[in-house]
PDB file of C-alpha atoms in Angstrom:
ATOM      1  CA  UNK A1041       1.190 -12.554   1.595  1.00 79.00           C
ATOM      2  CA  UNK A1042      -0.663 -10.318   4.358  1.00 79.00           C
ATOM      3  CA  UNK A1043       0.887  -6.850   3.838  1.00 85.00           C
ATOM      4  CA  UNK A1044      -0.722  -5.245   7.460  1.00 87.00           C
ATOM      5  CA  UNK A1045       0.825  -1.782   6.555  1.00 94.00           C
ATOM      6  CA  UNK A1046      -1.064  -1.265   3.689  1.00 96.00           C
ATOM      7  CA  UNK A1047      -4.144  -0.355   6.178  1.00 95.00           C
ATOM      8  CA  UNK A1048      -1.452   1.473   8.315  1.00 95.00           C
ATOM      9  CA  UNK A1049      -0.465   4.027   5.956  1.00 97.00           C
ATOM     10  CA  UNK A1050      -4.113   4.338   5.066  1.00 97.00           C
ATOM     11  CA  UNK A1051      -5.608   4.804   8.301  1.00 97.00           C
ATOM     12  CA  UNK A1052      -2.248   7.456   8.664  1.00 96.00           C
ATOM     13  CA  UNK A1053      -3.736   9.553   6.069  1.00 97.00           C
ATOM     14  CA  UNK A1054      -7.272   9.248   7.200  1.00 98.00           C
ATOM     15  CA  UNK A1055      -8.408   7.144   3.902  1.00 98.00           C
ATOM     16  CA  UNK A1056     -11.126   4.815   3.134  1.00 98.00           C
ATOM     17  CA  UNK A1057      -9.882   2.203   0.626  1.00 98.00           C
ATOM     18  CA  UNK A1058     -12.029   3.163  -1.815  1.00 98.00           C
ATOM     19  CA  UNK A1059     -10.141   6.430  -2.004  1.00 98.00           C
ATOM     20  CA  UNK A1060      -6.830   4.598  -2.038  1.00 98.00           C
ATOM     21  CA  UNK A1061      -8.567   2.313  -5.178  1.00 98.00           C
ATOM     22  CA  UNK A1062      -9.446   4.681  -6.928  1.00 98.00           C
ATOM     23  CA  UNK A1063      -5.456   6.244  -7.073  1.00 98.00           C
ATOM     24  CA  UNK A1064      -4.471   3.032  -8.159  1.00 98.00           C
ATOM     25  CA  UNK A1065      -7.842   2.751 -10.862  1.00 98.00           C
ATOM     26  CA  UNK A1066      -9.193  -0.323  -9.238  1.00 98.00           C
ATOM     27  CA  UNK A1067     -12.140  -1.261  -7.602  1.00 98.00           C
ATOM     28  CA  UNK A1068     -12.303  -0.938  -3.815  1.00 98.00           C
ATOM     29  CA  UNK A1069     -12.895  -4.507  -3.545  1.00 98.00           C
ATOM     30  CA  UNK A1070      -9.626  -5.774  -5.271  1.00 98.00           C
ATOM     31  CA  UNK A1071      -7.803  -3.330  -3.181  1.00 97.00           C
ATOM     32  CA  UNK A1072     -10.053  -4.812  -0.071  1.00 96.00           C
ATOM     33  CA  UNK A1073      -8.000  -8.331  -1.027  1.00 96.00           C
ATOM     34  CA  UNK A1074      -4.655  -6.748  -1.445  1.00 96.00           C
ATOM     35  CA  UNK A1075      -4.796  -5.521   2.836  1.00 94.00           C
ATOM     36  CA  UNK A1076      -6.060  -8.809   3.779  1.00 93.00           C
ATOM     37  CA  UNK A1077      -3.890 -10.686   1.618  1.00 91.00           C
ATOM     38  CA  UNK A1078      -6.204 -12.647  -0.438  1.00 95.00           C
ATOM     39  CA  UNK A1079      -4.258 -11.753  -2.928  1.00 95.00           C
ATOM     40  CA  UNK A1080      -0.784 -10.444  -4.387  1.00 94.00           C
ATOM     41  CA  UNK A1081      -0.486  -6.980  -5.016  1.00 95.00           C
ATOM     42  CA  UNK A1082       1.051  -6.030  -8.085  1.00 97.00           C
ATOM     43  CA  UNK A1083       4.762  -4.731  -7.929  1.00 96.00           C
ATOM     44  CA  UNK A1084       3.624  -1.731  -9.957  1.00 98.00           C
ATOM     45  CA  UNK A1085       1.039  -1.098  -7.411  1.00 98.00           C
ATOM     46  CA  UNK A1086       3.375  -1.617  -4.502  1.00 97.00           C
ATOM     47  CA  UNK A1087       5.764   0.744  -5.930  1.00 96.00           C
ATOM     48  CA  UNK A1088       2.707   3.703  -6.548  1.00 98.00           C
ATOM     49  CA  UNK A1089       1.365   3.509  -2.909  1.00 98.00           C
ATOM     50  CA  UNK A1090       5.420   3.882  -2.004  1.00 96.00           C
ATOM     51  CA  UNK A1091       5.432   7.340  -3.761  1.00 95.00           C
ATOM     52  CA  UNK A1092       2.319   8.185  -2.610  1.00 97.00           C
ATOM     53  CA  UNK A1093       2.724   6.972   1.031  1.00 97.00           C
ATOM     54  CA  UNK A1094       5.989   8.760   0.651  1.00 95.00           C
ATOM     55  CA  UNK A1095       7.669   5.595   1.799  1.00 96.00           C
ATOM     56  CA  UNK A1096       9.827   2.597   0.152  1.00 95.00           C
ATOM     57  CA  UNK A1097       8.867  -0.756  -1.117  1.00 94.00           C
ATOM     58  CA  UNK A1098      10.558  -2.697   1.439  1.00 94.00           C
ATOM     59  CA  UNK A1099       8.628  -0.835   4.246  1.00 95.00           C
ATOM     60  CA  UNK A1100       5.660  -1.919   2.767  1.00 95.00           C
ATOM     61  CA  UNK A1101       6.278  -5.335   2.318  1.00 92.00           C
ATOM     62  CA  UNK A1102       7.849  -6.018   5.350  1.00 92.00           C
ATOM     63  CA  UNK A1103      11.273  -5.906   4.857  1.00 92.00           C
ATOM     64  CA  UNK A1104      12.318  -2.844   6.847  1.00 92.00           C
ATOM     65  CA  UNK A1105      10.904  -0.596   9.823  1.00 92.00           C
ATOM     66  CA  UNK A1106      12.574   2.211   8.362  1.00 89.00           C
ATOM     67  CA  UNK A1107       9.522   4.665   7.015  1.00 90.00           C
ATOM     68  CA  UNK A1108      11.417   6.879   4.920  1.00 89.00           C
ATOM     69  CA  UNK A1109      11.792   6.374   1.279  1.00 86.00           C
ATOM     70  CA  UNK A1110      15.323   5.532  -0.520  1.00 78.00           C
ATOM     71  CA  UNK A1111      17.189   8.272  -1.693  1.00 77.00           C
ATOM     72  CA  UNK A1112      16.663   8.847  -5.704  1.00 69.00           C
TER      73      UNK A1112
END
C-alpha cells in the first residue's frame, strides 16, 4: 500500500525522514520504504505518526480527507 501522505505531513513540518525515523526508532531507510510503499507500515507506527502529526489514522491511510484527529 502507497501511503502518499506520509511525505505530506512530513514535508508540512519541514522534516527529513531521518528525523521522522528516528521518532519512531528506526532506520531512515525502513521508514524510506514505508512512503513509497515497499512495504507495510506497522499499525503501531501508523497510530504514533497520528499523534504526532496531530491527525487520525484514517487520514493517513487514505480513508478520510478530514485532517483533524478523532475526538478522545
Amino acid at each position: 500500500m502507497y501511503y502518499p501522505r506520509l511525505k505530506d505531513l512530513r514535508e508540512d513540518k519541514d522534516l527529513v525522514q531521518k528525523e521522522v525515523a528516528a521518532f519512531l526508532k528506526i532506520d531512515q531507510r525502513v521508514y524510506s520504504t514505508y512512503e513509497t510503499g515497499k512495504r507495510e507500515i506497522p499499525t503501531r507506527f501508523v497510530v504514533a505518526l497520528a499523534d504526532f502529526y496531530g491527525t487520525s489514522t484514517d487520514y493517513i491511510l487514505g480513508r478520510t480527507n478530514e485532517t483533524k484527529p478523532y475526538r478522545k
